[in-house]
Amino acid sequence: MSGTAAAKARELAKMKRVALALLSTVTLLFVLARLQHGVGIWGWVAAFAEAAMIGALADWFAVVALFRHPLGLPIPHTAIIPANKERIAGNLAAFIRDKFLATDTIVRKLRAFDPAGRLAVWLQQPDNAALMAGKLASALAGWLDFIDDARVRRFLAAAIRGRLKDLDLSAMSGQILDGLTADDRHQEVLDAALARLARWLDAPEVQAAFAAMIVEVAGKEYPKVLRAVGLVTDTEEFSRRIAGSIVRGINGWLHDIGDDPQHPRRLAFDESVAEFIERLKTDADLAARIEAAKRDMLAHPAMAEYLNGLWDDMKTWLRSDLQRADSHLATRLRSAAMAFGVTIAANPALHDSLDDHLQSAVVALADDFRDGLADHIASTIRGWKDEDLVRELELSVGRDLQFIRLNGTLVGGAIGLLLHALTLLAARAG
């Protein structure tokens, strides 16, 4: 029994002793009054005590009858709660569902609560942001432990391999490239590449290196040609002249392509890209070669070793970082949480959007949630043993019910005095 339940049991036992002590007292008074034959003041005592005993015993019967059969006797309409457990469970569940969990009620409370506004204020507090970051970091650490389980890793690896085996890489690549080349996006990529290459070739050190490479290759592959032009002994001069002409020619060509949307090389690039995309989507031989390459890659032990090593490295870094007091990840999470709070507070549209989406989610889930909760409450109560249900309810309200016994004793006694007074008045009037 928990500490709270034990405390309730002690309070209940104490109140039962008080009620029993009061009943014993009035019973003793009744016996003494009868021994005095009800003469004088004892008549009043007898009237009070007798009525008090009746009130106490009646209310004791009523209180006990709620939970069990008084004195163990199967008196009709006693042990009311266990006898009607099924009906009580259903009615209580329906009451909570309809009165506390009605969709309109929940939405109204949610609007009044202003969850987005409260979240914004809460997240802007550094301690709260740090708390959230710590919880997220702990969840991530737990996730790492879960993934690190050999059985889970085998399952995930098998699932990933299965999905990759079923993936039509050729058709998917064609669809991706279709999206990437829509509205001539690939031409923008080509323009950026051409501009970058032109800037690279403009650098003097690149020109010199490029020319030196040409001279070195030409000297190895075509030494006779170089000797024929008489430049073998003056490679530096040859390099300067070659570099200037080649770089100027290449740069001019690159600028021509970049400046002319209808340049033949640009149009050829378009045609090549379109042809390659179409082949990806329709060429069965190309698709088969891509599929074979994919299968070989997935089956190669080096791929599994690479992925395992990559995962192990990332896991090691994450664990090491999360264990540090100045964890970079936790710091980033804390900063992100605070920034999100500031953004919500400063952006009314985002604030309203969060509230609206939360309310929509509540409306969508409320009916299923409330019915499910009601069913859970009803089934839980029905699943309790009768003695468990009685014990829980008696511990919760039994102490207060003992006041009914106390009040019954005192009120009964007061009524006894009133009736005794009326009897005396009637006798004198007669």
XYZ file of C-alpha atoms in Angstrom:
430
model
C 0.000 0.000 0.000
C 1.349 3.411 -0.969
C 2.038 6.146 1.560
C -1.032 8.112 0.449
C -3.291 5.066 0.685
C -1.888 4.210 4.127
C -2.576 7.755 5.343
C -6.154 7.568 4.045
C -6.622 4.209 5.780
C -5.435 5.677 9.090
C -7.793 8.643 8.784
C -10.704 6.354 7.922
C -9.996 4.084 10.891
C -9.760 7.130 13.178
C -13.147 8.482 12.055
C -14.734 5.044 12.461
C -13.448 4.935 16.048
C -14.888 8.404 16.725
C -18.296 7.421 15.329
C -18.262 4.164 17.313
C -17.219 5.991 20.463
C -20.124 8.418 20.078
C -22.558 5.520 19.560
C -21.168 3.798 22.635
C -21.553 6.983 24.666
C -25.205 7.525 23.785
C -25.887 3.818 24.372
C -24.376 4.112 27.863
C -26.452 7.235 28.515
C -29.574 5.362 27.422
C -28.829 2.493 29.800
C -28.189 4.868 32.729
C -31.364 6.789 31.999
C -33.402 3.594 31.928
C -31.905 2.539 35.212
C -33.176 5.822 36.637
C -36.629 5.060 35.162
C -36.521 8.267 33.158
C -37.376 10.424 36.149
C -36.688 14.169 35.913
C -33.691 15.092 33.834
C -33.137 11.444 33.059
C -36.259 11.505 30.933
C -34.620 14.055 28.705
C -31.383 12.054 28.670
C -33.269 8.902 27.760
C -35.140 10.632 24.928
C -31.903 12.076 23.540
C -29.915 8.859 23.863
C -32.606 6.626 22.404
C -33.106 8.778 19.321
C -29.346 9.264 18.964
C -28.814 5.487 19.000
C -31.477 5.020 16.349
C -29.969 7.751 14.171
C -26.448 6.383 14.606
C -27.449 2.800 13.820
C -29.551 3.855 10.805
C -26.752 5.906 9.325
C -24.200 3.185 10.100
C -26.430 0.774 8.170
C -26.737 3.233 5.262
C -22.976 3.872 5.041
C -22.034 0.195 5.319
C -24.737 -0.794 2.817
C -22.982 1.267 0.155
C -19.921 -0.958 0.259
C -20.911 -4.341 1.708
C -23.656 -6.366 3.407
C -24.112 -5.113 7.011
C -23.009 -7.828 9.470
C -22.484 -10.091 6.441
C -26.239 -10.577 6.034
C -27.505 -10.664 2.408
C -30.095 -7.967 3.009
C -31.719 -6.763 -0.249
C -30.380 -3.516 -1.709
C -27.176 -3.588 0.291
C -23.578 -3.816 -1.023
C -24.857 -1.322 -3.578
C -21.540 -0.402 -5.201
C -20.217 -3.916 -5.933
C -23.690 -5.078 -6.963
C -23.952 -2.282 -9.527
C -20.307 -2.158 -10.614
C -21.102 -2.625 -14.311
C -23.652 0.184 -14.383
C -21.476 2.489 -12.255
C -18.513 1.928 -14.582
C -20.534 2.783 -17.676
C -22.211 5.812 -16.138
C -18.958 7.212 -14.716
C -17.158 6.780 -18.036
C -20.026 8.426 -19.945
C -20.146 11.295 -17.442
C -16.429 12.024 -17.812
C -16.617 11.702 -21.593
C -19.634 13.956 -22.061
C -19.007 16.553 -19.355
C -15.233 16.866 -19.264
C -14.035 15.677 -22.691
C -16.620 17.165 -25.051
C -14.885 18.478 -28.189
C -16.295 21.998 -27.815
C -15.175 22.122 -24.196
C -11.645 20.997 -25.022
C -11.315 23.461 -27.913
C -12.635 26.321 -25.779
C -10.178 25.518 -22.992
C -7.386 25.196 -25.537
C -8.103 28.620 -27.017
C -8.211 30.203 -23.583
C -4.942 28.497 -22.672
C -3.125 29.987 -25.719
C -0.591 27.138 -26.078
C 1.547 28.877 -28.727
C 1.886 32.037 -26.647
C 2.725 30.111 -23.502
C 5.227 27.981 -25.416
C 6.913 31.130 -26.775
C 7.263 32.636 -23.304
C 8.414 29.332 -21.822
C 11.057 28.668 -24.480
C 12.572 32.144 -24.140
C 13.628 31.347 -20.588
C 17.204 29.987 -20.708
C 16.540 27.398 -17.993
C 13.498 26.086 -19.850
C 15.342 25.953 -23.168
C 18.186 24.108 -21.437
C 15.663 21.695 -19.900
C 14.136 20.939 -23.300
C 17.569 20.550 -24.858
C 18.552 18.148 -22.078
C 15.419 16.067 -22.576
C 15.977 15.904 -26.330
C 19.619 14.977 -25.812
C 18.610 12.234 -23.362
C 16.062 10.935 -25.848
C 18.748 10.910 -28.536
C 21.110 9.014 -26.248
C 18.382 6.456 -25.570
C 17.727 6.170 -29.269
C 21.408 5.498 -29.866
C 21.324 2.687 -27.292
C 18.232 1.258 -28.972
C 19.784 1.360 -32.436
C 23.023 -0.096 -31.071
C 21.261 -3.320 -30.144
C 22.580 -5.963 -32.536
C 19.095 -7.317 -33.224
C 17.762 -3.868 -34.075
C 20.747 -3.107 -36.300
C 20.265 -6.371 -38.190
C 16.575 -5.625 -38.623
C 17.189 -2.065 -39.841
C 19.954 -3.168 -42.190
C 17.749 -5.886 -43.664
C 14.835 -3.456 -44.024
C 17.008 -0.843 -45.748
C 18.554 -3.404 -48.096
C 15.097 -4.728 -48.924
C 13.786 -1.267 -49.780
C 16.866 -0.475 -51.861
C 16.541 -3.779 -53.740
C 12.940 -2.920 -54.641
C 13.898 0.615 -55.701
C 13.828 1.274 -59.481
C 16.924 3.461 -59.419
C 16.861 4.192 -63.154
C 13.253 5.444 -63.284
C 13.654 7.334 -60.015
C 16.815 9.039 -61.285
C 14.969 10.058 -64.452
C 12.124 11.554 -62.421
C 14.552 13.422 -60.164
C 16.460 14.811 -63.132
C 13.153 15.806 -64.743
C 12.439 17.944 -61.714
C 15.970 19.320 -61.586
C 15.923 20.356 -65.259
C 12.423 21.905 -65.238
C 12.367 25.592 -66.222
C 15.966 25.289 -67.485
C 17.372 24.945 -63.963
C 20.228 22.879 -65.374
C 21.250 25.846 -67.523
C 21.664 27.899 -64.360
C 23.986 25.199 -63.051
C 25.907 25.279 -66.349
C 26.210 29.080 -66.168
C 27.590 28.893 -62.634
C 30.077 26.179 -63.628
C 31.240 28.151 -66.671
C 31.704 31.328 -64.639
C 33.641 29.488 -61.954
C 35.871 27.785 -64.521
C 36.538 31.093 -66.281
C 37.531 32.761 -63.020
C 39.805 29.835 -62.253
C 41.554 30.100 -65.622
C 42.022 33.856 -65.142
C 44.407 33.269 -62.231
C 48.080 33.712 -63.339
C 49.278 30.788 -61.248
C 46.683 28.532 -62.909
C 47.764 29.706 -66.350
C 51.388 28.980 -65.505
C 50.592 25.543 -64.084
C 48.375 24.745 -67.050
C 51.041 25.746 -69.543
C 53.739 23.839 -67.671
C 51.576 20.729 -67.771
C 51.112 21.108 -71.527
C 54.826 21.518 -72.047
C 55.597 18.484 -69.866
C 53.102 16.290 -71.696
C 54.184 17.558 -75.093
C 57.812 17.029 -74.195
C 57.154 13.390 -73.317
C 54.699 12.554 -76.060
C 55.855 14.761 -78.910
C 59.546 15.643 -78.364
C 60.262 15.697 -82.089
C 57.559 18.277 -82.659
C 59.046 20.521 -80.003
C 62.539 20.134 -81.457
C 61.168 20.851 -84.882
C 59.755 24.212 -83.778
C 63.039 24.952 -82.033
C 61.597 25.455 -78.577
C 63.115 22.575 -76.635
C 65.743 24.769 -75.070
C 63.431 27.608 -74.182
C 60.480 25.961 -72.476
C 59.725 28.984 -70.329
C 59.112 31.220 -73.337
C 57.109 28.440 -74.941
C 55.044 28.109 -71.764
C 54.262 31.799 -71.655
C 53.207 31.935 -75.274
C 51.217 28.694 -75.109
C 49.546 29.673 -71.829
C 48.443 33.016 -73.164
C 46.962 31.671 -76.367
C 45.325 28.597 -74.829
C 43.843 30.444 -71.870
C 42.571 33.246 -74.059
C 41.032 30.756 -76.430
C 39.386 28.677 -73.723
C 38.128 31.735 -71.819
C 36.741 33.249 -74.973
C 34.967 29.986 -75.737
C 33.568 29.750 -72.199
C 32.341 33.363 -72.307
C 30.742 32.783 -75.684
C 28.795 29.824 -74.296
C 27.818 31.765 -71.176
C 26.650 34.848 -73.079
C 24.745 33.151 -75.892
C 21.578 31.226 -74.837
C 21.488 29.689 -78.341
C 25.161 28.672 -78.479
C 25.575 25.284 -80.203
C 27.408 23.840 -77.201
C 24.599 24.926 -74.878
C 21.989 23.425 -77.186
C 24.074 20.251 -77.399
C 24.170 20.164 -73.592
C 20.357 20.435 -73.534
C 20.014 17.620 -76.023
C 22.458 15.405 -74.122
C 20.674 15.945 -70.813
C 17.226 15.339 -72.337
C 18.458 12.217 -74.120
C 20.050 10.856 -70.946
C 16.876 11.472 -68.915
C 14.760 9.749 -71.542
C 17.128 6.784 -71.590
C 16.919 6.540 -67.796
C 13.144 6.283 -68.054
C 12.778 4.091 -71.139
C 16.027 2.266 -72.003
C 15.679 -1.271 -70.675
C 19.363 -2.092 -71.247
C 20.525 0.980 -69.295
C 18.029 0.203 -66.525
C 19.338 -3.361 -66.350
C 22.947 -2.173 -66.101
C 22.036 0.306 -63.359
C 20.094 -2.400 -61.511
C 23.036 -4.808 -61.768
C 25.416 -2.139 -60.482
C 23.053 -1.410 -57.607
C 22.829 -5.095 -56.652
C 26.605 -5.484 -56.824
C 27.089 -2.428 -54.656
C 24.572 -3.624 -52.051
C 26.063 -7.124 -51.994
C 29.662 -5.993 -51.708
C 31.054 -6.484 -48.173
C 32.895 -3.174 -48.434
C 29.578 -1.328 -48.604
C 28.334 -2.926 -45.373
C 31.682 -2.234 -43.702
C 31.604 1.365 -44.878
C 28.065 1.964 -43.619
C 28.811 0.279 -40.285
C 31.986 2.295 -39.882
C 30.166 5.505 -40.768
C 27.437 4.746 -38.241
C 29.962 3.789 -35.555
C 31.917 7.004 -36.087
C 28.784 9.138 -35.871
C 27.536 7.225 -32.826
C 30.891 7.608 -31.063
C 30.951 11.331 -31.726
C 27.375 11.806 -30.575
C 27.884 9.841 -27.370
C 31.105 11.647 -26.601
C 29.486 15.012 -27.202
C 26.356 14.237 -25.190
C 28.438 13.171 -22.196
C 30.238 16.503 -22.057
C 29.014 19.296 -19.800
C 29.525 21.746 -22.675
C 27.920 19.497 -25.292
C 27.872 21.195 -28.697
C 24.661 19.409 -29.625
C 22.881 20.382 -26.398
C 24.065 23.977 -26.851
C 22.721 24.017 -30.388
C 19.416 22.560 -29.263
C 19.134 25.125 -26.468
C 19.857 27.989 -28.852
C 17.394 26.623 -31.384
C 14.673 26.299 -28.726
C 15.163 29.884 -27.536
C 15.243 31.156 -31.121
C 12.022 29.306 -31.864
C 10.378 30.915 -28.836
C 11.492 34.379 -29.984
C 10.223 33.659 -33.499
C 6.792 32.621 -32.243
C 6.527 35.699 -30.035
C 7.572 38.048 -32.846
C 5.483 36.460 -35.575
C 1.700 36.654 -34.981
C 1.009 34.663 -38.142
C 3.168 31.769 -36.928
C 1.589 32.012 -33.463
C -1.911 31.798 -34.928
C -0.888 29.024 -37.304
C 0.436 26.862 -34.470
C -2.736 27.385 -32.447
C -4.952 26.669 -35.468
C -3.107 23.464 -36.352
C -3.214 22.295 -32.747
C -6.929 22.973 -32.561
C -7.488 21.152 -35.857
C -5.568 18.164 -34.510
C -7.639 18.213 -31.303
C -10.888 18.357 -33.264
C -9.756 15.503 -35.505
C -8.668 13.297 -32.598
C -11.071 14.357 -29.856
C -13.935 11.962 -30.638
C -11.699 8.910 -30.892
C -9.722 9.987 -27.833
C -12.744 10.623 -25.625
C -14.450 7.377 -26.656
C -11.239 5.454 -26.135
C -10.682 7.022 -22.717
C -14.271 6.325 -21.693
C -13.925 2.695 -22.756
C -10.643 2.472 -20.850
C -12.216 3.866 -17.657
C -15.228 1.573 -17.899
C -13.193 -1.549 -18.683
C -10.716 -0.755 -15.891
C -13.469 -0.420 -13.294
C -15.210 -3.562 -14.540
C -11.928 -5.429 -14.348
C -11.405 -4.607 -10.669
C -12.290 -7.165 -8.068
C -15.269 -6.156 -5.940
C -13.125 -5.909 -2.827
C -10.566 -3.745 -4.649
C -13.264 -1.381 -5.901
C -14.814 -1.139 -2.443
C -11.432 -0.526 -0.816
C -10.473 2.231 -3.254
C -13.795 4.036 -2.954
C -13.965 3.640 0.812
C -10.445 5.025 1.186
C -11.396 7.985 -1.020
C -14.758 8.947 0.511
C -15.159 6.703 3.557
C -13.724 9.258 6.000
C -16.271 11.850 4.913
C -19.081 9.295 5.104
C -18.275 8.761 8.782
C -19.466 12.325 9.378
C -22.887 11.103 8.276
C -22.813 8.704 11.219
C -21.737 11.491 13.590
C -24.380 13.845 12.262
C -27.016 11.107 12.404
C -26.209 10.508 16.050
C -26.417 14.172 17.040
C -29.377 15.053 14.805
C -31.234 11.956 16.010
C -30.610 12.980 19.605
C -31.857 16.501 18.914
C -35.019 15.108 17.327
C -35.474 12.861 20.364
C -35.313 15.904 22.657
C -37.825 17.748 20.457
C -40.256 14.835 20.475
C -39.879 14.460 24.250
C -40.629 18.157 24.684
C -43.706 17.928 22.465
C -44.887 14.874 24.419
C -44.609 16.758 27.719
C -46.438 19.757 26.286
C -49.213 17.541 24.988
C -49.522 15.814 28.362
C -49.810 19.138 30.194
C -52.309 20.446 27.696
C -54.406 17.334 28.206
